[in-house]
């Protein structure tokens, strides 16, 4: 077996600790070449609850690093990108009080609703915090914990996000960053400090929270010998997964991203602090000093795949034509805000084919994503620049062509798949060079990939979907079983 080429610069490690697994990349900081990679799974509880044991994240990190061989020990710096919003509660000995409540655990929906008015309503939340809290936000999970498990809340001496927990295990110091902390609901985006009013509202002592590190700051060095790092390896602040992916793409302000996963996500870097009182746009910070307005749809690849399965079709077996409209809101929808909705099928004809029905499901999902993108982008953003398509569905031809047809814009599909880990690696490399991590990612050419030319926008389909959405509003907003 031939030996790998010698690295041109110091090696760095980027980590993506996601809901289901941990991925690790060892990267040549000079070129962006991936020298080694590793991956290990996590367990997530099933049913109504979505919980994980934080110790499993640490064990998975160790396993993934060991798969990287000796190159991990040669790394000069490391950064952790992690799943956002999760509530990690630690006790006096530093171990978890209970399993972490993950972003997709929605038990705190009642608390999310009850927190809005006491602070002054949605506009006050948007102005102060940047976002109106939903059940994914950490502040609602802490409110749920104090109400439902008061003994666990009393035993908690430190509150962390998933990436904070791993970074602290590396350094021994409790830190977070502005990108991830902006998804908690208790960090004021205007002052970039913890919001004492919110903390008082949910009875959370600020002494339990980590220090918010500055972009580019060295937060510590790797301590101990549990992981295959050399002593003195530098540790970057890390960040949340969406902010890390934005770094990994080297995003410039106004460049729009559509992430096609189980749920769909749209975001763009902005120099303007977002504050959307409707709650559609989450006013996140990025990891550099700018902002990352983001909107999420609940029904994306999973909903379309479910329709394909019902029709006994392969997911690519779409057919053009027909006048059928399908709103694939199988699990309720977040954008547009229709939490009680189910799927709606309209315009079914005798000659409608299964492939046309499947195409209609793609159209309905992409219509929601593009509607969300319209509110994410700044008013003066260039509406003709390429849409960056990432996530599990990005390589699907039917997804690509549907986005082309309904957006009328060019579509770029980056070849790099591990963008969160690449963004973390770019952040780690920034500690060594003093560069902006996004500039490093652009130098690495991480967004490289084919650009699909624009096609004429299908105004008839967009108009048809919008009309059905409007006409079906009473049905879509109705609680299940007429409740």
Short mmCIF file of C-alpha atoms in Angstrom, two decimals:
data_model
loop_
_atom_site.label_atom_id
_atom_site.label_comp_id
_atom_site.label_asym_id
_atom_site.label_seq_id
_atom_site.Cartn_x
_atom_site.Cartn_y
_atom_site.Cartn_z
CA UNK A 1 0.00 0.00 0.00
CA UNK A 2 1.47 3.38 -1.00
CA UNK A 3 2.01 5.91 1.74
CA UNK A 4 -0.11 9.06 1.85
CA UNK A 5 1.47 12.24 0.50
CA UNK A 6 3.24 14.39 3.06
CA UNK A 7 1.12 17.24 4.45
CA UNK A 8 2.11 20.71 3.27
CA UNK A 9 1.06 22.40 6.51
CA UNK A 10 0.21 21.53 10.12
CA UNK A 11 -2.59 19.02 10.59
CA UNK A 12 -5.86 20.03 12.27
CA UNK A 13 -8.86 18.04 13.46
CA UNK A 14 -12.48 18.96 12.75
CA UNK A 15 -15.29 17.17 14.60
CA UNK A 16 -18.97 16.86 13.72
CA UNK A 17 -20.84 15.54 16.77
CA UNK A 18 -24.33 15.18 15.31
CA UNK A 19 -27.53 13.61 16.61
CA UNK A 20 -26.76 10.12 15.32
CA UNK A 21 -22.96 9.92 15.12
CA UNK A 22 -19.58 11.59 15.50
CA UNK A 23 -17.44 12.20 12.41
CA UNK A 24 -13.79 13.25 12.60
CA UNK A 25 -11.59 14.64 9.82
CA UNK A 26 -7.84 15.17 10.03
CA UNK A 27 -7.07 17.91 7.52
CA UNK A 28 -3.91 19.43 6.04
CA UNK A 29 -4.33 23.09 7.04
CA UNK A 30 -2.41 24.31 3.99
CA UNK A 31 -4.48 22.57 1.33
CA UNK A 32 -7.69 21.30 2.93
CA UNK A 33 -6.84 17.74 1.93
CA UNK A 34 -8.44 15.16 4.22
CA UNK A 35 -5.60 13.02 5.56
CA UNK A 36 -7.72 10.66 7.70
CA UNK A 37 -11.31 10.20 8.81
CA UNK A 38 -13.28 8.27 11.41
CA UNK A 39 -16.89 7.80 12.47
CA UNK A 40 -18.77 6.22 15.39
CA UNK A 41 -22.51 6.07 16.21
CA UNK A 42 -24.58 7.36 19.15
CA UNK A 43 -27.78 6.00 20.63
CA UNK A 44 -30.89 8.21 20.68
CA UNK A 45 -33.95 7.15 22.66
CA UNK A 46 -37.05 6.36 20.63
CA UNK A 47 -40.69 7.22 21.13
CA UNK A 48 -41.80 10.62 22.38
CA UNK A 49 -38.45 11.37 24.03
CA UNK A 50 -35.23 12.25 22.22
CA UNK A 51 -32.37 11.83 24.67
CA UNK A 52 -28.72 10.73 24.54
CA UNK A 53 -26.05 10.04 27.14
CA UNK A 54 -23.32 12.69 26.69
CA UNK A 55 -20.69 10.12 27.73
CA UNK A 56 -21.51 8.31 24.48
CA UNK A 57 -20.49 11.42 22.51
CA UNK A 58 -17.10 11.36 24.25
CA UNK A 59 -16.68 7.62 23.66
CA UNK A 60 -17.65 8.05 20.00
CA UNK A 61 -15.11 10.88 19.65
CA UNK A 62 -12.39 8.63 21.03
CA UNK A 63 -13.37 5.76 18.70
CA UNK A 64 -13.50 8.02 15.63
CA UNK A 65 -10.11 9.56 16.47
CA UNK A 66 -8.54 6.13 16.96
CA UNK A 67 -9.74 5.21 13.45
CA UNK A 68 -7.69 8.14 12.14
CA UNK A 69 -4.44 6.45 13.19
CA UNK A 70 -1.25 8.38 14.05
CA UNK A 71 -2.27 11.53 12.16
CA UNK A 72 -4.60 12.60 15.01
CA UNK A 73 -1.65 12.68 17.40
CA UNK A 74 0.21 14.94 14.95
CA UNK A 75 -2.61 17.52 14.88
CA UNK A 76 -1.76 21.00 16.14
CA UNK A 77 -5.36 22.17 16.80
CA UNK A 78 -8.88 20.80 17.14
CA UNK A 79 -12.42 22.20 17.00
CA UNK A 80 -15.82 20.69 17.80
CA UNK A 81 -18.95 21.31 15.74
CA UNK A 82 -22.04 19.94 17.45
CA UNK A 83 -25.80 19.47 17.25
CA UNK A 84 -27.53 22.62 18.44
CA UNK A 85 -29.97 23.36 21.26
CA UNK A 86 -29.44 20.21 23.36
CA UNK A 87 -29.60 20.62 27.15
CA UNK A 88 -26.66 19.01 28.98
CA UNK A 89 -26.92 19.19 32.80
CA UNK A 90 -23.80 18.40 34.82
CA UNK A 91 -23.48 17.74 38.55
CA UNK A 92 -20.75 18.57 41.07
CA UNK A 93 -18.47 15.79 39.82
CA UNK A 94 -18.80 16.98 36.21
CA UNK A 95 -20.84 13.97 35.09
CA UNK A 96 -24.32 14.30 33.56
CA UNK A 97 -27.22 14.55 36.00
CA UNK A 98 -29.50 12.92 33.42
CA UNK A 99 -29.40 12.17 29.67
CA UNK A 100 -29.22 15.23 27.42
CA UNK A 101 -32.51 16.55 26.03
CA UNK A 102 -31.90 16.84 22.28
CA UNK A 103 -33.07 19.52 19.83
CA UNK A 104 -35.84 17.29 18.45
CA UNK A 105 -37.34 16.42 21.84
CA UNK A 106 -40.58 18.44 21.72
CA UNK A 107 -41.86 17.79 25.24
CA UNK A 108 -41.14 21.44 26.02
CA UNK A 109 -43.74 22.76 23.52
CA UNK A 110 -46.06 23.94 26.37
CA UNK A 111 -43.16 25.75 28.03
CA UNK A 112 -42.19 27.39 24.71
CA UNK A 113 -45.71 28.74 24.45
CA UNK A 114 -45.92 29.89 28.06
CA UNK A 115 -42.55 31.73 28.00
CA UNK A 116 -43.41 34.17 25.20
CA UNK A 117 -45.90 36.54 26.86
CA UNK A 118 -44.24 37.03 30.30
CA UNK A 119 -41.23 38.66 28.60
CA UNK A 120 -43.48 40.97 26.57
CA UNK A 121 -44.53 38.94 23.52
CA UNK A 122 -42.91 37.73 20.29
CA UNK A 123 -41.54 41.14 19.22
CA UNK A 124 -39.68 41.59 22.52
CA UNK A 125 -38.14 38.12 22.20
CA UNK A 126 -37.10 38.80 18.60
CA UNK A 127 -35.64 42.22 19.44
CA UNK A 128 -33.74 41.03 22.52
CA UNK A 129 -32.79 37.44 21.77
CA UNK A 130 -33.05 37.41 17.98
CA UNK A 131 -35.57 34.55 17.93
CA UNK A 132 -38.98 33.64 19.30
CA UNK A 133 -38.39 30.43 21.28
CA UNK A 134 -39.80 27.16 19.97
CA UNK A 135 -39.59 23.74 21.63
CA UNK A 136 -36.16 23.07 20.09
CA UNK A 137 -34.60 26.00 21.99
CA UNK A 138 -32.59 25.17 25.12
CA UNK A 139 -34.41 27.70 27.30
CA UNK A 140 -37.67 25.79 26.88
CA UNK A 141 -35.97 22.52 27.81
CA UNK A 142 -34.62 24.02 31.05
CA UNK A 143 -38.12 25.32 31.83
CA UNK A 144 -39.48 21.81 31.22
CA UNK A 145 -36.82 20.27 33.46
CA UNK A 146 -37.48 22.61 36.40
CA UNK A 147 -41.21 21.92 36.11
CA UNK A 148 -41.10 18.15 35.57
CA UNK A 149 -37.82 17.04 37.20
CA UNK A 150 -37.08 19.62 39.90
CA UNK A 151 -34.61 17.30 41.66
CA UNK A 152 -32.53 17.09 38.46
CA UNK A 153 -32.58 20.87 38.10
CA UNK A 154 -31.48 21.34 41.74
CA UNK A 155 -28.62 18.85 41.28
CA UNK A 156 -27.32 20.74 38.23
CA UNK A 157 -24.17 22.82 38.78
CA UNK A 158 -23.35 23.45 35.09
CA UNK A 159 -25.52 23.83 31.99
CA UNK A 160 -23.92 23.14 28.64
CA UNK A 161 -24.74 22.61 24.96
CA UNK A 162 -23.48 19.39 23.33
CA UNK A 163 -20.44 21.04 21.71
CA UNK A 164 -19.69 22.89 24.98
CA UNK A 165 -19.63 19.58 26.85
CA UNK A 166 -17.07 18.04 24.50
CA UNK A 167 -14.91 21.17 24.40
CA UNK A 168 -14.88 21.27 28.21
CA UNK A 169 -13.89 17.61 28.36
CA UNK A 170 -10.94 18.52 26.13
CA UNK A 171 -9.78 21.62 28.04
CA UNK A 172 -11.25 21.43 31.54
CA UNK A 173 -12.71 24.92 31.09
CA UNK A 174 -16.38 25.77 30.47
CA UNK A 175 -16.73 27.80 27.25
CA UNK A 176 -19.18 28.18 24.39
CA UNK A 177 -19.30 30.38 21.27
CA UNK A 178 -21.70 32.98 19.89
CA UNK A 179 -22.93 30.73 17.06
CA UNK A 180 -24.16 27.93 19.30
CA UNK A 181 -25.23 30.04 22.29
CA UNK A 182 -27.49 32.09 19.99
CA UNK A 183 -29.75 29.03 19.78
CA UNK A 184 -30.32 28.77 23.52
CA UNK A 185 -32.88 31.56 23.92
CA UNK A 186 -31.03 33.09 26.89
CA UNK A 187 -28.31 35.01 25.00
CA UNK A 188 -29.21 38.53 23.90
CA UNK A 189 -28.08 39.02 20.32
CA UNK A 190 -28.18 42.82 20.63
CA UNK A 191 -25.76 43.09 23.56
CA UNK A 192 -24.08 39.70 22.93
CA UNK A 193 -24.44 38.85 26.60
CA UNK A 194 -26.61 36.51 28.62
CA UNK A 195 -30.09 38.01 29.05
CA UNK A 196 -30.72 38.37 32.77
CA UNK A 197 -34.45 38.84 32.25
CA UNK A 198 -34.77 35.51 30.46
CA UNK A 199 -32.59 33.75 33.03
CA UNK A 200 -34.74 35.15 35.86
CA UNK A 201 -37.88 34.05 34.02
CA UNK A 202 -36.71 30.40 33.92
CA UNK A 203 -34.86 30.54 37.27
CA UNK A 204 -31.43 29.75 35.82
CA UNK A 205 -28.38 31.03 37.71
CA UNK A 206 -25.94 32.62 35.19
CA UNK A 207 -23.08 31.10 37.23
CA UNK A 208 -24.11 27.73 35.76
CA UNK A 209 -23.43 28.90 32.19
CA UNK A 210 -20.14 28.77 30.23
CA UNK A 211 -18.13 31.81 29.20
CA UNK A 212 -18.79 32.91 25.60
CA UNK A 213 -15.45 32.82 23.78
CA UNK A 214 -14.53 35.30 21.06
CA UNK A 215 -14.20 34.14 17.44
CA UNK A 216 -10.61 33.04 16.84
CA UNK A 217 -9.84 32.66 20.53
CA UNK A 218 -7.74 29.76 21.83
CA UNK A 219 -9.99 28.42 24.62
CA UNK A 220 -7.40 26.01 25.99
CA UNK A 221 -5.21 23.03 25.20
CA UNK A 222 -6.00 19.34 25.28
CA UNK A 223 -5.50 17.94 28.76
CA UNK A 224 -5.17 14.33 29.87
CA UNK A 225 -4.44 11.27 27.75
CA UNK A 226 -7.91 9.84 27.12
CA UNK A 227 -7.81 10.88 23.47
CA UNK A 228 -5.00 10.35 20.93
CA UNK A 229 -3.90 13.99 20.88
CA UNK A 230 -0.46 15.31 21.75
CA UNK A 231 -0.22 17.37 24.93
CA UNK A 232 -0.60 21.08 24.14
CA UNK A 233 -2.85 20.64 21.10
CA UNK A 234 -4.78 23.92 20.73
CA UNK A 235 -8.57 23.93 21.16
CA UNK A 236 -10.81 26.35 19.23
CA UNK A 237 -14.17 27.63 20.54
CA UNK A 238 -16.13 25.23 18.31
CA UNK A 239 -19.70 26.07 17.31
CA UNK A 240 -23.13 24.70 16.38
CA UNK A 241 -23.59 22.51 13.34
CA UNK A 242 -25.22 25.08 11.06
CA UNK A 243 -22.61 27.72 11.86
CA UNK A 244 -19.88 25.13 11.30
CA UNK A 245 -21.36 24.17 7.91
CA UNK A 246 -21.43 27.88 6.97
CA UNK A 247 -17.70 28.04 7.81
CA UNK A 248 -17.15 24.81 5.88
CA UNK A 249 -18.70 26.33 2.76
CA UNK A 250 -16.74 29.57 3.16
CA UNK A 251 -20.03 31.46 2.88
CA UNK A 252 -20.01 35.12 1.92
CA UNK A 253 -22.94 37.35 2.97
CA UNK A 254 -26.03 36.75 0.84
CA UNK A 255 -25.02 33.32 -0.52
CA UNK A 256 -28.08 31.13 0.10
CA UNK A 257 -27.90 27.53 1.33
CA UNK A 258 -30.63 24.90 1.01
CA UNK A 259 -29.94 21.87 3.18
CA UNK A 260 -32.05 18.87 2.16
CA UNK A 261 -32.31 16.44 5.06
CA UNK A 262 -35.10 14.78 7.03
CA UNK A 263 -36.12 18.35 7.63
CA UNK A 264 -35.14 21.18 5.29
CA UNK A 265 -33.04 24.16 6.33
CA UNK A 266 -32.31 27.42 4.55
CA UNK A 267 -29.82 30.03 5.71
CA UNK A 268 -27.40 32.72 4.61
CA UNK A 269 -24.71 34.81 6.28
CA UNK A 270 -25.84 38.39 6.91
CA UNK A 271 -24.17 41.51 8.26
CA UNK A 272 -27.54 42.55 9.73
CA UNK A 273 -28.78 41.21 13.04
CA UNK A 274 -32.06 39.34 12.35
CA UNK A 275 -35.16 39.89 14.50
CA UNK A 276 -38.29 38.24 13.08
CA UNK A 277 -41.30 38.54 15.43
CA UNK A 278 -43.26 35.93 13.44
CA UNK A 279 -40.81 33.26 14.57
CA UNK A 280 -40.23 32.02 11.01
CA UNK A 281 -36.57 33.10 11.01
CA UNK A 282 -34.27 32.06 13.84
CA UNK A 283 -31.87 34.94 14.39
CA UNK A 284 -28.72 32.92 14.96
CA UNK A 285 -25.22 34.33 15.11
CA UNK A 286 -22.49 32.82 13.00
CA UNK A 287 -19.11 31.74 14.34
CA UNK A 288 -17.21 34.73 12.92
CA UNK A 289 -18.92 37.90 14.15
CA UNK A 290 -21.76 38.16 11.63
CA UNK A 291 -25.23 36.57 11.64
CA UNK A 292 -26.86 33.43 10.29
CA UNK A 293 -30.62 33.91 9.84
CA UNK A 294 -32.13 30.45 9.39
CA UNK A 295 -35.52 28.90 8.72
CA UNK A 296 -36.51 25.26 8.96
CA UNK A 297 -39.18 23.15 7.30
CA UNK A 298 -40.16 19.87 8.95
CA UNK A 299 -41.08 17.92 5.81
CA UNK A 300 -38.27 17.42 3.34
CA UNK A 301 -36.58 14.20 2.18
CA UNK A 302 -38.37 11.94 4.66
CA UNK A 303 -41.82 13.18 3.59
CA UNK A 304 -41.06 12.80 -0.12
CA UNK A 305 -39.57 9.34 0.44
CA UNK A 306 -42.73 8.35 2.31
CA UNK A 307 -44.87 9.39 -0.66
CA UNK A 308 -42.59 7.38 -2.98
CA UNK A 309 -42.99 4.34 -0.71
CA UNK A 310 -46.79 4.68 -0.68
CA UNK A 311 -46.75 4.72 -4.48
CA UNK A 312 -44.21 1.85 -4.68
CA UNK A 313 -41.87 4.08 -6.68
CA UNK A 314 -38.14 4.71 -6.56
CA UNK A 315 -37.51 8.23 -5.27
CA UNK A 316 -36.24 9.36 -8.70
CA UNK A 317 -39.25 8.00 -10.64
CA UNK A 318 -40.88 11.41 -11.18
CA UNK A 319 -42.88 12.44 -14.26
CA UNK A 320 -43.57 15.94 -15.54
CA UNK A 321 -46.99 17.25 -16.45
CA UNK A 322 -50.40 17.10 -14.86
CA UNK A 323 -52.10 19.58 -12.57
CA UNK A 324 -52.00 17.75 -9.26
CA UNK A 325 -50.82 19.57 -6.11
CA UNK A 326 -49.49 17.77 -3.04
CA UNK A 327 -48.57 19.57 0.19
CA UNK A 328 -46.46 16.92 1.97
CA UNK A 329 -47.02 18.26 5.51
CA UNK A 330 -47.02 14.75 6.98
CA UNK A 331 -45.70 15.75 10.42
CA UNK A 332 -47.25 19.19 10.75
CA UNK A 333 -45.20 22.06 9.32
CA UNK A 334 -43.02 24.78 10.79
CA UNK A 335 -42.59 26.95 7.67
CA UNK A 336 -45.35 27.83 6.91
CA UNK A 337 -46.39 27.69 10.57
CA UNK A 338 -49.05 24.95 10.49
CA UNK A 339 -48.25 22.67 13.45
CA UNK A 340 -51.52 20.70 13.22
CA UNK A 341 -51.47 20.15 9.45
CA UNK A 342 -51.37 16.89 7.56
CA UNK A 343 -50.74 16.20 3.89
CA UNK A 344 -53.14 17.66 1.32
CA UNK A 345 -53.72 16.31 -2.20
CA UNK A 346 -55.68 18.42 -4.72
CA UNK A 347 -56.34 18.24 -8.45
CA UNK A 348 -56.29 14.45 -8.81
CA UNK A 349 -57.51 13.42 -12.29
CA UNK A 350 -58.26 10.13 -13.99
CA UNK A 351 -55.09 10.45 -16.07
CA UNK A 352 -52.80 11.52 -13.19
CA UNK A 353 -49.80 9.16 -13.07
CA UNK A 354 -47.96 7.95 -9.95
CA UNK A 355 -44.83 9.73 -11.21
CA UNK A 356 -46.72 13.03 -11.43
CA UNK A 357 -47.95 12.54 -7.87
CA UNK A 358 -44.37 11.99 -6.70
CA UNK A 359 -43.19 15.10 -8.57
CA UNK A 360 -45.97 17.04 -6.84
CA UNK A 361 -44.57 15.96 -3.46
CA UNK A 362 -41.14 17.30 -4.43
CA UNK A 363 -42.78 20.52 -5.63
CA UNK A 364 -44.66 20.99 -2.36
CA UNK A 365 -41.54 20.45 -0.24
CA UNK A 366 -39.37 22.78 -2.36
CA UNK A 367 -42.11 25.44 -2.42
CA UNK A 368 -41.91 25.55 1.40
CA UNK A 369 -38.11 25.82 1.34
CA UNK A 370 -38.08 28.63 -1.21
CA UNK A 371 -40.78 30.47 0.74
CA UNK A 372 -38.58 30.24 3.83
CA UNK A 373 -35.56 31.44 1.83
CA UNK A 374 -37.42 34.59 0.78
CA UNK A 375 -37.73 35.67 4.43
CA UNK A 376 -34.16 34.62 5.34
CA UNK A 377 -32.39 36.66 2.67
CA UNK A 378 -31.74 40.36 3.11
CA UNK A 379 -33.96 42.52 0.86
CA UNK A 380 -30.95 43.63 -1.18
CA UNK A 381 -29.46 40.13 -1.62
CA UNK A 382 -28.63 39.08 -5.17
CA UNK A 383 -31.55 36.85 -6.23
CA UNK A 384 -29.61 35.45 -9.20
CA UNK A 385 -26.58 33.96 -7.42
CA UNK A 386 -26.35 30.15 -7.22
CA UNK A 387 -28.26 28.27 -4.54
CA UNK A 388 -25.87 25.99 -2.66
CA UNK A 389 -27.56 22.60 -2.29
CA UNK A 390 -26.26 20.43 0.56
CA UNK A 391 -27.52 17.57 2.74
CA UNK A 392 -28.66 14.03 2.05
CA UNK A 393 -30.98 14.97 -0.81
CA UNK A 394 -28.56 17.28 -2.63
CA UNK A 395 -27.27 14.60 -4.98
CA UNK A 396 -30.73 13.44 -5.97
CA UNK A 397 -31.50 14.46 -9.56
CA UNK A 398 -35.19 14.96 -8.81
CA UNK A 399 -34.35 17.32 -5.93
CA UNK A 400 -31.84 19.24 -8.06
CA UNK A 401 -34.20 19.66 -11.01
CA UNK A 402 -37.13 20.65 -8.78
CA UNK A 403 -35.07 23.36 -7.07
CA UNK A 404 -33.88 24.60 -10.48
CA UNK A 405 -37.41 24.69 -11.91
CA UNK A 406 -39.11 26.40 -8.97
CA UNK A 407 -36.32 28.88 -8.15
CA UNK A 408 -35.22 29.91 -11.65
CA UNK A 409 -31.70 30.20 -10.23
CA UNK A 410 -28.46 28.33 -10.88
CA UNK A 411 -27.85 25.51 -8.41
CA UNK A 412 -24.41 24.49 -7.14
CA UNK A 413 -23.87 21.09 -5.51
CA UNK A 414 -20.63 21.04 -3.47
CA UNK A 415 -18.71 17.78 -3.73
CA UNK A 416 -17.66 17.91 -0.06
CA UNK A 417 -20.10 16.03 2.14
CA UNK A 418 -18.68 16.52 5.64
CA UNK A 419 -19.15 20.28 5.76
CA UNK A 420 -19.66 20.57 9.54
CA UNK A 421 -16.38 18.76 10.24
CA UNK A 422 -14.62 20.74 7.48
CA UNK A 423 -15.89 24.00 9.01
CA UNK A 424 -14.62 22.94 12.43
CA UNK A 425 -11.26 22.07 10.85
CA UNK A 426 -11.14 25.52 9.22
CA UNK A 427 -11.82 27.09 12.62
CA UNK A 428 -8.99 25.04 14.13
CA UNK A 429 -6.68 26.09 11.27
CA UNK A 430 -7.55 29.73 11.97
CA UNK A 431 -5.94 29.39 15.41
CA UNK A 432 -2.63 28.61 13.68
CA UNK A 433 -2.74 31.22 10.90
CA UNK A 434 -4.88 34.03 12.33
CA UNK A 435 -7.12 33.89 9.24
CA UNK A 436 -10.90 34.05 9.05
CA UNK A 437 -12.03 30.38 8.93
CA UNK A 438 -14.35 31.17 6.01
CA UNK A 439 -11.40 32.53 4.04
CA UNK A 440 -9.51 29.33 4.84
CA UNK A 441 -12.43 27.24 3.54
CA UNK A 442 -12.53 29.31 0.35
CA UNK A 443 -8.80 28.74 -0.06
CA UNK A 444 -9.48 25.01 0.38
CA UNK A 445 -12.20 25.36 -2.31
CA UNK A 446 -14.68 23.39 -0.20
CA UNK A 447 -17.75 24.59 -2.17
CA UNK A 448 -16.29 23.18 -5.39
CA UNK A 449 -18.88 21.26 -7.36
CA UNK A 450 -20.99 21.32 -10.51
CA UNK A 451 -23.16 24.37 -11.19
CA UNK A 452 -26.48 23.59 -12.87
CA UNK A 453 -27.59 26.38 -15.19
CA UNK A 454 -30.82 28.24 -14.39
CA UNK A 455 -34.01 27.26 -16.18
CA UNK A 456 -37.15 29.33 -16.62
CA UNK A 457 -39.05 29.48 -13.36
CA UNK A 458 -42.25 27.42 -13.36
CA UNK A 459 -44.60 30.24 -12.37
CA UNK A 460 -47.69 28.12 -13.12
CA UNK A 461 -46.68 25.47 -10.58
CA UNK A 462 -45.75 28.08 -7.96
CA UNK A 463 -49.07 29.85 -8.43
CA UNK A 464 -51.01 26.58 -8.27
CA UNK A 465 -49.31 25.50 -5.02
CA UNK A 466 -49.80 28.94 -3.43
CA UNK A 467 -53.47 28.87 -4.38
CA UNK A 468 -54.07 25.43 -2.84
CA UNK A 469 -52.14 26.47 0.27
CA UNK A 470 -54.34 29.55 0.64
CA UNK A 471 -57.63 27.78 -0.07
CA UNK A 472 -56.81 24.87 2.24
CA UNK A 473 -55.84 27.13 5.17
CA UNK A 474 -58.87 26.18 7.35
CA UNK A 475 -58.14 22.48 6.85
CA UNK A 476 -54.41 22.85 7.45
CA UNK A 477 -54.83 24.82 10.65
CA UNK A 478 -57.36 22.43 12.17
CA UNK A 479 -56.23 20.35 15.14
CA UNK A 480 -56.27 16.57 14.58
CA UNK A 481 -59.62 14.79 15.00
CA UNK A 482 -61.39 18.15 15.27
CA UNK A 483 -59.83 18.85 18.69
#
